[in-house]
């Protein structure tokens, strides 16, 4: 193709993978016009040198830059203005990628819960391997009311701009020493696992220590896993079975027991509610 050759609106639109009506609209609003117009028949013609400009406009549109913003840019087109515009959009794109990764992580968690529900043996107590994760926690005690718990959880979701609780996994924690003392309802914390906290570090390269500051570290390693179905009034019996299992296996437990409901979105009665219980095994004993 010779660079000085003029292209019809149809040829130019086809070359850039768009509809010629888009080019006509761009011309009408003064955003991007043809190189020349045939005064006899009104046909629009474009040249090769206009391609980079149109591609820039199409790229900005793909990045959801508004027509008004693009028009302003076109009137003040420079390397500095394009650099600034693209930097802003790169920041937005990174945020969207982080958000989508967090949603994917949440969906994977829900999916795994459903797989567990369909394959689980409620009577089984097993040993599993878990990766380290970081939790947002709020302190509670036996005097903390349900209303206060809701207020604290709501405050944390707002703090981390979570939006909705279904974007996170959440549950409760009880110290192992409380379980060993027979205090099976001595809960000390509520926890929220917010996927994008770890995703941000991957995406932005932000210092992990700073990113994890103030978070509770749930250690990676071997865990005892068990399940409890029904009312919390009967959960002490499940913990007694877990402690008996650990004793027979010569296992020493440490840290906290992490409880999390895994089927609350598919049941209506408390009798059908299933809690997953995970307790870390002391790796040094």
PDB file of C-alpha atoms in Angstrom:
ATOM      1  CA  UNK A   1       0.000   0.000   0.000  1.00  0.00           C
ATOM      2  CA  UNK A   2       1.371   3.431  -0.944  1.00  0.00           C
ATOM      3  CA  UNK A   3       1.323   5.831   1.990  1.00  0.00           C
ATOM      4  CA  UNK A   4      -0.176   8.652  -0.094  1.00  0.00           C
ATOM      5  CA  UNK A   5      -3.083   6.514  -1.274  1.00  0.00           C
ATOM      6  CA  UNK A   6      -6.512   7.609  -0.054  1.00  0.00           C
ATOM      7  CA  UNK A   7      -8.888   5.041   1.382  1.00  0.00           C
ATOM      8  CA  UNK A   8     -12.640   5.051   1.314  1.00  0.00           C
ATOM      9  CA  UNK A   9     -14.459   5.155   4.634  1.00  0.00           C
ATOM     10  CA  UNK A  10     -15.331   1.482   4.201  1.00  0.00           C
ATOM     11  CA  UNK A  11     -11.717   0.490   3.491  1.00  0.00           C
ATOM     12  CA  UNK A  12     -10.383   2.541   6.413  1.00  0.00           C
ATOM     13  CA  UNK A  13     -13.009   1.175   8.818  1.00  0.00           C
ATOM     14  CA  UNK A  14     -12.299  -2.406   7.732  1.00  0.00           C
ATOM     15  CA  UNK A  15      -8.570  -1.907   8.164  1.00  0.00           C
ATOM     16  CA  UNK A  16      -9.141  -0.934  11.814  1.00  0.00           C
ATOM     17  CA  UNK A  17     -11.838  -3.498  12.557  1.00  0.00           C
ATOM     18  CA  UNK A  18     -14.669  -1.040  13.164  1.00  0.00           C
ATOM     19  CA  UNK A  19     -17.973  -0.086  11.553  1.00  0.00           C
ATOM     20  CA  UNK A  20     -17.892   2.826   9.136  1.00  0.00           C
ATOM     21  CA  UNK A  21     -20.790   4.356  11.098  1.00  0.00           C
ATOM     22  CA  UNK A  22     -18.329   4.799  13.964  1.00  0.00           C
ATOM     23  CA  UNK A  23     -16.078   6.890  11.728  1.00  0.00           C
ATOM     24  CA  UNK A  24     -19.058   8.921  10.574  1.00  0.00           C
ATOM     25  CA  UNK A  25     -20.031   9.570  14.212  1.00  0.00           C
ATOM     26  CA  UNK A  26     -16.476  10.553  15.154  1.00  0.00           C
ATOM     27  CA  UNK A  27     -16.529  13.026  12.270  1.00  0.00           C
ATOM     28  CA  UNK A  28     -19.922  14.435  13.288  1.00  0.00           C
ATOM     29  CA  UNK A  29     -18.838  15.137  16.878  1.00  0.00           C
ATOM     30  CA  UNK A  30     -15.547  16.648  15.772  1.00  0.00           C
ATOM     31  CA  UNK A  31     -13.364  13.940  17.293  1.00  0.00           C
ATOM     32  CA  UNK A  32     -11.775  12.450  14.187  1.00  0.00           C
ATOM     33  CA  UNK A  33     -12.434  13.475  10.622  1.00  0.00           C
ATOM     34  CA  UNK A  34     -11.398  12.299   7.156  1.00  0.00           C
ATOM     35  CA  UNK A  35      -8.303  13.561   5.365  1.00  0.00           C
ATOM     36  CA  UNK A  36     -10.516  14.933   2.612  1.00  0.00           C
ATOM     37  CA  UNK A  37     -14.125  15.005   1.458  1.00  0.00           C
ATOM     38  CA  UNK A  38     -15.154  14.796  -2.202  1.00  0.00           C
ATOM     39  CA  UNK A  39     -17.034  18.026  -2.782  1.00  0.00           C
ATOM     40  CA  UNK A  40     -19.087  16.467  -5.557  1.00  0.00           C
ATOM     41  CA  UNK A  41     -20.553  13.427  -3.805  1.00  0.00           C
ATOM     42  CA  UNK A  42     -19.612  14.066  -0.129  1.00  0.00           C
ATOM     43  CA  UNK A  43     -17.625  10.838   0.160  1.00  0.00           C
ATOM     44  CA  UNK A  44     -15.087  10.731   3.008  1.00  0.00           C
ATOM     45  CA  UNK A  45     -11.503   9.618   2.339  1.00  0.00           C
ATOM     46  CA  UNK A  46      -8.746   8.777   4.804  1.00  0.00           C
ATOM     47  CA  UNK A  47      -4.988   8.360   4.467  1.00  0.00           C
ATOM     48  CA  UNK A  48      -2.391   6.054   5.986  1.00  0.00           C
ATOM     49  CA  UNK A  49      -0.999   8.731   8.327  1.00  0.00           C
ATOM     50  CA  UNK A  50      -4.312   8.909  10.208  1.00  0.00           C
ATOM     51  CA  UNK A  51      -4.116   5.281  11.346  1.00  0.00           C
ATOM     52  CA  UNK A  52      -1.988   5.843  14.505  1.00  0.00           C
ATOM     53  CA  UNK A  53      -4.322   8.605  15.664  1.00  0.00           C
ATOM     54  CA  UNK A  54      -7.421   6.457  15.180  1.00  0.00           C
ATOM     55  CA  UNK A  55      -5.756   3.511  16.917  1.00  0.00           C
ATOM     56  CA  UNK A  56      -4.998   5.758  19.901  1.00  0.00           C
ATOM     57  CA  UNK A  57      -8.656   6.800  20.064  1.00  0.00           C
ATOM     58  CA  UNK A  58      -9.800   3.185  19.826  1.00  0.00           C
ATOM     59  CA  UNK A  59      -7.356   2.169  22.570  1.00  0.00           C
ATOM     60  CA  UNK A  60      -8.665   4.900  24.857  1.00  0.00           C
ATOM     61  CA  UNK A  61     -12.244   3.867  24.155  1.00  0.00           C
ATOM     62  CA  UNK A  62     -11.326   0.273  24.988  1.00  0.00           C
ATOM     63  CA  UNK A  63      -9.993   1.590  28.318  1.00  0.00           C
ATOM     64  CA  UNK A  64     -13.398   3.252  28.931  1.00  0.00           C
ATOM     65  CA  UNK A  65     -12.057   6.768  28.528  1.00  0.00           C
ATOM     66  CA  UNK A  66     -15.035   9.039  27.935  1.00  0.00           C
ATOM     67  CA  UNK A  67     -15.587  10.821  24.617  1.00  0.00           C
ATOM     68  CA  UNK A  68     -15.220  14.179  26.403  1.00  0.00           C
ATOM     69  CA  UNK A  69     -11.831  13.139  27.817  1.00  0.00           C
ATOM     70  CA  UNK A  70     -10.672  11.938  24.407  1.00  0.00           C
ATOM     71  CA  UNK A  71     -11.846  15.147  22.762  1.00  0.00           C
ATOM     72  CA  UNK A  72      -9.886  17.170  25.321  1.00  0.00           C
ATOM     73  CA  UNK A  73      -6.825  15.020  24.703  1.00  0.00           C
ATOM     74  CA  UNK A  74      -7.121  15.381  20.925  1.00  0.00           C
ATOM     75  CA  UNK A  75      -7.222  19.175  21.265  1.00  0.00           C
ATOM     76  CA  UNK A  76      -4.186  19.111  23.544  1.00  0.00           C
ATOM     77  CA  UNK A  77      -2.372  16.119  22.102  1.00  0.00           C
ATOM     78  CA  UNK A  78       1.203  15.676  23.347  1.00  0.00           C
ATOM     79  CA  UNK A  79       3.492  13.021  24.742  1.00  0.00           C
ATOM     80  CA  UNK A  80       3.017  14.438  28.254  1.00  0.00           C
ATOM     81  CA  UNK A  81      -0.791  14.446  28.099  1.00  0.00           C
ATOM     82  CA  UNK A  82      -0.935  10.907  26.679  1.00  0.00           C
ATOM     83  CA  UNK A  83       1.551   9.700  29.318  1.00  0.00           C
ATOM     84  CA  UNK A  84      -0.612  11.157  32.107  1.00  0.00           C
ATOM     85  CA  UNK A  85      -3.823   9.733  30.651  1.00  0.00           C
ATOM     86  CA  UNK A  86      -2.338   6.261  30.222  1.00  0.00           C
ATOM     87  CA  UNK A  87      -0.850   6.282  33.746  1.00  0.00           C
ATOM     88  CA  UNK A  88      -4.293   6.987  35.192  1.00  0.00           C
ATOM     89  CA  UNK A  89      -5.829   4.198  33.168  1.00  0.00           C
ATOM     90  CA  UNK A  90      -3.058   1.769  34.109  1.00  0.00           C
ATOM     91  CA  UNK A  91      -3.827   2.440  37.779  1.00  0.00           C
ATOM     92  CA  UNK A  92      -7.534   1.797  37.182  1.00  0.00           C
ATOM     93  CA  UNK A  93      -6.725  -1.347  35.194  1.00  0.00           C
ATOM     94  CA  UNK A  94      -4.531  -2.698  38.011  1.00  0.00           C
ATOM     95  CA  UNK A  95      -7.351  -2.066  40.483  1.00  0.00           C
ATOM     96  CA  UNK A  96      -9.818  -3.901  38.255  1.00  0.00           C
ATOM     97  CA  UNK A  97      -7.430  -6.829  37.836  1.00  0.00           C
ATOM     98  CA  UNK A  98      -6.998  -7.016  41.623  1.00  0.00           C
ATOM     99  CA  UNK A  99     -10.767  -6.916  42.103  1.00  0.00           C
ATOM    100  CA  UNK A 100     -11.370  -9.651  39.528  1.00  0.00           C
ATOM    101  CA  UNK A 101      -8.660 -11.839  41.071  1.00  0.00           C
ATOM    102  CA  UNK A 102     -10.314 -11.404  44.473  1.00  0.00           C
ATOM    103  CA  UNK A 103     -13.714 -12.368  43.051  1.00  0.00           C
ATOM    104  CA  UNK A 104     -12.151 -15.405  41.395  1.00  0.00           C
ATOM    105  CA  UNK A 105     -10.553 -16.403  44.689  1.00  0.00           C
ATOM    106  CA  UNK A 106     -13.921 -16.104  46.427  1.00  0.00           C
ATOM    107  CA  UNK A 107     -15.660 -18.148  43.743  1.00  0.00           C
ATOM    108  CA  UNK A 108     -12.983 -20.834  44.025  1.00  0.00           C
ATOM    109  CA  UNK A 109     -13.504 -20.906  47.797  1.00  0.00           C
ATOM    110  CA  UNK A 110     -17.282 -21.288  47.426  1.00  0.00           C
ATOM    111  CA  UNK A 111     -16.786 -23.930  44.740  1.00  0.00           C
ATOM    112  CA  UNK A 112     -14.420 -25.888  46.975  1.00  0.00           C
ATOM    113  CA  UNK A 113     -16.972 -25.706  49.795  1.00  0.00           C
ATOM    114  CA  UNK A 114     -19.600 -27.230  47.513  1.00  0.00           C
ATOM    115  CA  UNK A 115     -17.177 -29.993  46.440  1.00  0.00           C
ATOM    116  CA  UNK A 116     -16.489 -30.680  50.117  1.00  0.00           C
ATOM    117  CA  UNK A 117     -20.200 -30.830  50.885  1.00  0.00           C
ATOM    118  CA  UNK A 118     -20.800 -33.386  48.150  1.00  0.00           C
ATOM    119  CA  UNK A 119     -17.891 -35.634  49.109  1.00  0.00           C
ATOM    120  CA  UNK A 120     -17.456 -35.165  52.859  1.00  0.00           C
ATOM    121  CA  UNK A 121     -17.842 -37.699  55.649  1.00  0.00           C
ATOM    122  CA  UNK A 122     -19.176 -35.771  58.660  1.00  0.00           C
ATOM    123  CA  UNK A 123     -17.769 -38.334  61.056  1.00  0.00           C
ATOM    124  CA  UNK A 124     -14.239 -38.144  59.654  1.00  0.00           C
ATOM    125  CA  UNK A 125     -11.390 -36.321  61.357  1.00  0.00           C
ATOM    126  CA  UNK A 126      -8.470 -35.839  58.983  1.00  0.00           C
ATOM    127  CA  UNK A 127      -5.060 -34.205  58.700  1.00  0.00           C
ATOM    128  CA  UNK A 128      -4.639 -31.684  55.880  1.00  0.00           C
ATOM    129  CA  UNK A 129      -2.037 -29.234  54.610  1.00  0.00           C
ATOM    130  CA  UNK A 130      -2.834 -25.512  54.439  1.00  0.00           C
ATOM    131  CA  UNK A 131      -1.008 -22.479  53.083  1.00  0.00           C
ATOM    132  CA  UNK A 132      -0.329 -19.432  55.231  1.00  0.00           C
ATOM    133  CA  UNK A 133      -3.012 -16.768  54.989  1.00  0.00           C
ATOM    134  CA  UNK A 134      -3.668 -13.344  56.467  1.00  0.00           C
ATOM    135  CA  UNK A 135      -6.861 -12.524  58.334  1.00  0.00           C
ATOM    136  CA  UNK A 136      -8.527  -9.357  59.532  1.00  0.00           C
ATOM    137  CA  UNK A 137      -9.718 -10.036  63.086  1.00  0.00           C
ATOM    138  CA  UNK A 138     -11.852  -8.334  65.736  1.00  0.00           C
ATOM    139  CA  UNK A 139     -11.726  -9.269  69.394  1.00  0.00           C
ATOM    140  CA  UNK A 140     -14.807 -10.651  71.142  1.00  0.00           C
ATOM    141  CA  UNK A 141     -15.630 -12.360  74.422  1.00  0.00           C
ATOM    142  CA  UNK A 142     -18.579 -14.051  76.092  1.00  0.00           C
ATOM    143  CA  UNK A 143     -20.082 -10.646  76.851  1.00  0.00           C
ATOM    144  CA  UNK A 144     -20.016  -9.421  73.230  1.00  0.00           C
ATOM    145  CA  UNK A 145     -23.544  -9.179  71.871  1.00  0.00           C
ATOM    146  CA  UNK A 146     -24.535 -10.242  68.373  1.00  0.00           C
ATOM    147  CA  UNK A 147     -25.305  -6.601  67.550  1.00  0.00           C
ATOM    148  CA  UNK A 148     -21.792  -5.571  68.595  1.00  0.00           C
ATOM    149  CA  UNK A 149     -20.282  -8.343  66.500  1.00  0.00           C
ATOM    150  CA  UNK A 150     -22.227  -7.145  63.450  1.00  0.00           C
ATOM    151  CA  UNK A 151     -21.091  -3.561  64.037  1.00  0.00           C
ATOM    152  CA  UNK A 152     -17.423  -4.578  64.301  1.00  0.00           C
ATOM    153  CA  UNK A 153     -17.541  -6.766  61.202  1.00  0.00           C
ATOM    154  CA  UNK A 154     -19.322  -4.005  59.274  1.00  0.00           C
ATOM    155  CA  UNK A 155     -16.652  -1.503  60.338  1.00  0.00           C
ATOM    156  CA  UNK A 156     -13.876  -3.784  59.082  1.00  0.00           C
ATOM    157  CA  UNK A 157     -15.555  -4.386  55.724  1.00  0.00           C
ATOM    158  CA  UNK A 158     -15.886  -0.613  55.302  1.00  0.00           C
ATOM    159  CA  UNK A 159     -12.267  -0.076  56.358  1.00  0.00           C
ATOM    160  CA  UNK A 160     -11.039  -2.407  53.646  1.00  0.00           C
ATOM    161  CA  UNK A 161     -13.692  -1.212  51.160  1.00  0.00           C
ATOM    162  CA  UNK A 162     -14.935  -4.777  50.858  1.00  0.00           C
ATOM    163  CA  UNK A 163     -18.425  -3.799  49.717  1.00  0.00           C
ATOM    164  CA  UNK A 164     -20.153  -7.102  50.433  1.00  0.00           C
ATOM    165  CA  UNK A 165     -19.460  -9.909  52.872  1.00  0.00           C
ATOM    166  CA  UNK A 166     -19.734 -12.496  50.106  1.00  0.00           C
ATOM    167  CA  UNK A 167     -16.436 -11.093  48.796  1.00  0.00           C
ATOM    168  CA  UNK A 168     -14.710 -12.671  51.803  1.00  0.00           C
ATOM    169  CA  UNK A 169     -14.594 -15.779  53.952  1.00  0.00           C
ATOM    170  CA  UNK A 170     -15.374 -15.219  57.596  1.00  0.00           C
ATOM    171  CA  UNK A 171     -15.715 -17.172  60.814  1.00  0.00           C
ATOM    172  CA  UNK A 172     -14.654 -17.380  64.455  1.00  0.00           C
ATOM    173  CA  UNK A 173     -11.560 -18.335  66.449  1.00  0.00           C
ATOM    174  CA  UNK A 174     -11.111 -20.034  69.806  1.00  0.00           C
ATOM    175  CA  UNK A 175      -7.717 -20.544  71.509  1.00  0.00           C
ATOM    176  CA  UNK A 176      -6.496 -24.120  71.726  1.00  0.00           C
ATOM    177  CA  UNK A 177      -5.705 -23.673  75.427  1.00  0.00           C
ATOM    178  CA  UNK A 178      -9.397 -22.864  75.997  1.00  0.00           C
ATOM    179  CA  UNK A 179     -10.406 -26.105  74.281  1.00  0.00           C
ATOM    180  CA  UNK A 180      -7.905 -28.056  76.367  1.00  0.00           C
ATOM    181  CA  UNK A 181      -9.446 -26.469  79.488  1.00  0.00           C
ATOM    182  CA  UNK A 182     -12.930 -27.554  78.443  1.00  0.00           C
ATOM    183  CA  UNK A 183     -14.022 -23.984  77.612  1.00  0.00           C
ATOM    184  CA  UNK A 184     -15.577 -24.825  74.268  1.00  0.00           C
ATOM    185  CA  UNK A 185     -17.440 -21.528  73.895  1.00  0.00           C
ATOM    186  CA  UNK A 186     -14.530 -19.259  74.872  1.00  0.00           C
ATOM    187  CA  UNK A 187     -14.316 -17.489  71.492  1.00  0.00           C
ATOM    188  CA  UNK A 188     -11.703 -14.729  71.294  1.00  0.00           C
ATOM    189  CA  UNK A 189     -11.978 -13.379  67.740  1.00  0.00           C
ATOM    190  CA  UNK A 190     -14.039 -13.135  64.596  1.00  0.00           C
ATOM    191  CA  UNK A 191     -12.015 -13.287  61.392  1.00  0.00           C
ATOM    192  CA  UNK A 192     -12.440 -12.101  57.829  1.00  0.00           C
ATOM    193  CA  UNK A 193     -10.257 -13.338  54.996  1.00  0.00           C
ATOM    194  CA  UNK A 194     -10.193 -10.669  52.295  1.00  0.00           C
ATOM    195  CA  UNK A 195      -8.668 -12.090  49.096  1.00  0.00           C
ATOM    196  CA  UNK A 196      -7.458  -8.796  47.630  1.00  0.00           C
ATOM    197  CA  UNK A 197      -5.117  -8.165  50.582  1.00  0.00           C
ATOM    198  CA  UNK A 198      -2.744 -10.803  49.239  1.00  0.00           C
ATOM    199  CA  UNK A 199      -3.634 -10.034  45.618  1.00  0.00           C
ATOM    200  CA  UNK A 200      -2.491  -6.411  45.993  1.00  0.00           C
ATOM    201  CA  UNK A 201       0.983  -7.492  46.964  1.00  0.00           C
ATOM    202  CA  UNK A 202       1.235  -9.705  43.858  1.00  0.00           C
ATOM    203  CA  UNK A 203      -0.129  -7.062  41.488  1.00  0.00           C
ATOM    204  CA  UNK A 204       1.629  -3.932  42.717  1.00  0.00           C
ATOM    205  CA  UNK A 205       4.794  -5.411  44.130  1.00  0.00           C
ATOM    206  CA  UNK A 206       4.031  -3.596  47.371  1.00  0.00           C
ATOM    207  CA  UNK A 207       6.207  -4.574  50.334  1.00  0.00           C
ATOM    208  CA  UNK A 208       4.569  -7.639  51.856  1.00  0.00           C
ATOM    209  CA  UNK A 209       5.460  -6.660  55.451  1.00  0.00           C
ATOM    210  CA  UNK A 210       3.717  -3.322  55.058  1.00  0.00           C
ATOM    211  CA  UNK A 211       0.770  -4.962  53.310  1.00  0.00           C
ATOM    212  CA  UNK A 212       0.379  -7.507  56.099  1.00  0.00           C
ATOM    213  CA  UNK A 213       0.810  -5.036  58.949  1.00  0.00           C
ATOM    214  CA  UNK A 214      -1.873  -5.413  61.597  1.00  0.00           C
ATOM    215  CA  UNK A 215      -3.219  -8.683  60.185  1.00  0.00           C
ATOM    216  CA  UNK A 216      -3.491 -12.016  61.982  1.00  0.00           C
ATOM    217  CA  UNK A 217      -1.274 -14.669  60.432  1.00  0.00           C
ATOM    218  CA  UNK A 218      -2.901 -18.069  60.170  1.00  0.00           C
ATOM    219  CA  UNK A 219       0.168 -20.288  59.823  1.00  0.00           C
ATOM    220  CA  UNK A 220       0.718 -22.684  56.989  1.00  0.00           C
ATOM    221  CA  UNK A 221       1.355 -26.357  57.655  1.00  0.00           C
ATOM    222  CA  UNK A 222      -0.544 -29.405  58.874  1.00  0.00           C
ATOM    223  CA  UNK A 223      -4.003 -29.041  60.396  1.00  0.00           C
ATOM    224  CA  UNK A 224      -6.614 -31.288  61.932  1.00  0.00           C
ATOM    225  CA  UNK A 225      -9.886 -30.829  60.036  1.00  0.00           C
ATOM    226  CA  UNK A 226     -13.319 -31.909  61.188  1.00  0.00           C
ATOM    227  CA  UNK A 227     -16.925 -30.895  60.652  1.00  0.00           C
ATOM    228  CA  UNK A 228     -19.854 -30.216  62.930  1.00  0.00           C
ATOM    229  CA  UNK A 229     -23.481 -30.234  61.790  1.00  0.00           C
ATOM    230  CA  UNK A 230     -26.312 -28.584  63.677  1.00  0.00           C
ATOM    231  CA  UNK A 231     -26.590 -26.370  66.742  1.00  0.00           C
ATOM    232  CA  UNK A 232     -23.531 -24.867  68.478  1.00  0.00           C
ATOM    233  CA  UNK A 233     -24.858 -26.360  71.724  1.00  0.00           C
ATOM    234  CA  UNK A 234     -23.497 -29.712  70.564  1.00  0.00           C
ATOM    235  CA  UNK A 235     -20.116 -28.495  69.334  1.00  0.00           C
ATOM    236  CA  UNK A 236     -18.311 -29.390  72.626  1.00  0.00           C
ATOM    237  CA  UNK A 237     -18.817 -33.091  71.813  1.00  0.00           C
ATOM    238  CA  UNK A 238     -17.129 -32.555  68.447  1.00  0.00           C
ATOM    239  CA  UNK A 239     -14.176 -30.842  70.084  1.00  0.00           C
ATOM    240  CA  UNK A 240     -13.886 -33.668  72.597  1.00  0.00           C
ATOM    241  CA  UNK A 241     -13.663 -36.101  69.687  1.00  0.00           C
ATOM    242  CA  UNK A 242     -11.006 -33.927  68.007  1.00  0.00           C
ATOM    243  CA  UNK A 243      -8.900 -33.729  71.170  1.00  0.00           C
ATOM    244  CA  UNK A 244      -9.219 -37.482  71.655  1.00  0.00           C
ATOM    245  CA  UNK A 245      -8.113 -38.047  68.032  1.00  0.00           C
ATOM    246  CA  UNK A 246      -5.074 -35.784  68.549  1.00  0.00           C
ATOM    247  CA  UNK A 247      -4.120 -37.624  71.740  1.00  0.00           C
ATOM    248  CA  UNK A 248      -4.323 -41.038  70.087  1.00  0.00           C
ATOM    249  CA  UNK A 249      -2.263 -39.799  67.122  1.00  0.00           C
ATOM    250  CA  UNK A 250       0.365 -38.255  69.407  1.00  0.00           C
ATOM    251  CA  UNK A 251      -0.396 -34.844  67.928  1.00  0.00           C
ATOM    252  CA  UNK A 252       0.017 -31.539  69.762  1.00  0.00           C
ATOM    253  CA  UNK A 253      -2.322 -28.732  68.714  1.00  0.00           C
ATOM    254  CA  UNK A 254      -1.418 -25.047  68.874  1.00  0.00           C
ATOM    255  CA  UNK A 255      -2.729 -21.543  68.219  1.00  0.00           C
ATOM    256  CA  UNK A 256      -6.418 -21.289  67.466  1.00  0.00           C
ATOM    257  CA  UNK A 257      -9.261 -23.362  66.177  1.00  0.00           C
ATOM    258  CA  UNK A 258     -10.695 -21.694  63.073  1.00  0.00           C
ATOM    259  CA  UNK A 259     -14.419 -22.270  62.541  1.00  0.00           C
ATOM    260  CA  UNK A 260     -16.134 -21.375  59.279  1.00  0.00           C
ATOM    261  CA  UNK A 261     -19.602 -22.169  57.931  1.00  0.00           C
ATOM    262  CA  UNK A 262     -19.411 -23.843  54.538  1.00  0.00           C
ATOM    263  CA  UNK A 263     -23.039 -24.334  53.506  1.00  0.00           C
ATOM    264  CA  UNK A 264     -24.917 -21.315  54.829  1.00  0.00           C
ATOM    265  CA  UNK A 265     -25.838 -20.218  51.314  1.00  0.00           C
ATOM    266  CA  UNK A 266     -27.639 -23.498  50.528  1.00  0.00           C
ATOM    267  CA  UNK A 267     -29.506 -24.295  53.777  1.00  0.00           C
ATOM    268  CA  UNK A 268     -32.393 -22.707  55.649  1.00  0.00           C
ATOM    269  CA  UNK A 269     -32.436 -24.518  59.003  1.00  0.00           C
ATOM    270  CA  UNK A 270     -29.775 -24.410  61.718  1.00  0.00           C
ATOM    271  CA  UNK A 271     -30.019 -28.203  61.969  1.00  0.00           C
ATOM    272  CA  UNK A 272     -28.475 -28.437  58.501  1.00  0.00           C
ATOM    273  CA  UNK A 273     -25.731 -25.860  59.119  1.00  0.00           C
ATOM    274  CA  UNK A 274     -22.207 -27.304  58.801  1.00  0.00           C
ATOM    275  CA  UNK A 275     -19.140 -25.767  60.443  1.00  0.00           C
ATOM    276  CA  UNK A 276     -15.658 -26.601  59.234  1.00  0.00           C
ATOM    277  CA  UNK A 277     -13.154 -26.787  62.091  1.00  0.00           C
ATOM    278  CA  UNK A 278      -9.425 -26.460  61.391  1.00  0.00           C
ATOM    279  CA  UNK A 279      -6.735 -26.505  64.113  1.00  0.00           C
ATOM    280  CA  UNK A 280      -2.983 -26.220  63.419  1.00  0.00           C
ATOM    281  CA  UNK A 281      -0.661 -29.023  64.486  1.00  0.00           C
ATOM    282  CA  UNK A 282       2.463 -27.909  66.336  1.00  0.00           C
ATOM    283  CA  UNK A 283       5.292 -28.638  63.849  1.00  0.00           C
ATOM    284  CA  UNK A 284       7.974 -28.525  66.549  1.00  0.00           C
ATOM    285  CA  UNK A 285       6.620 -31.404  68.637  1.00  0.00           C
TER     286      UNK A 285
END
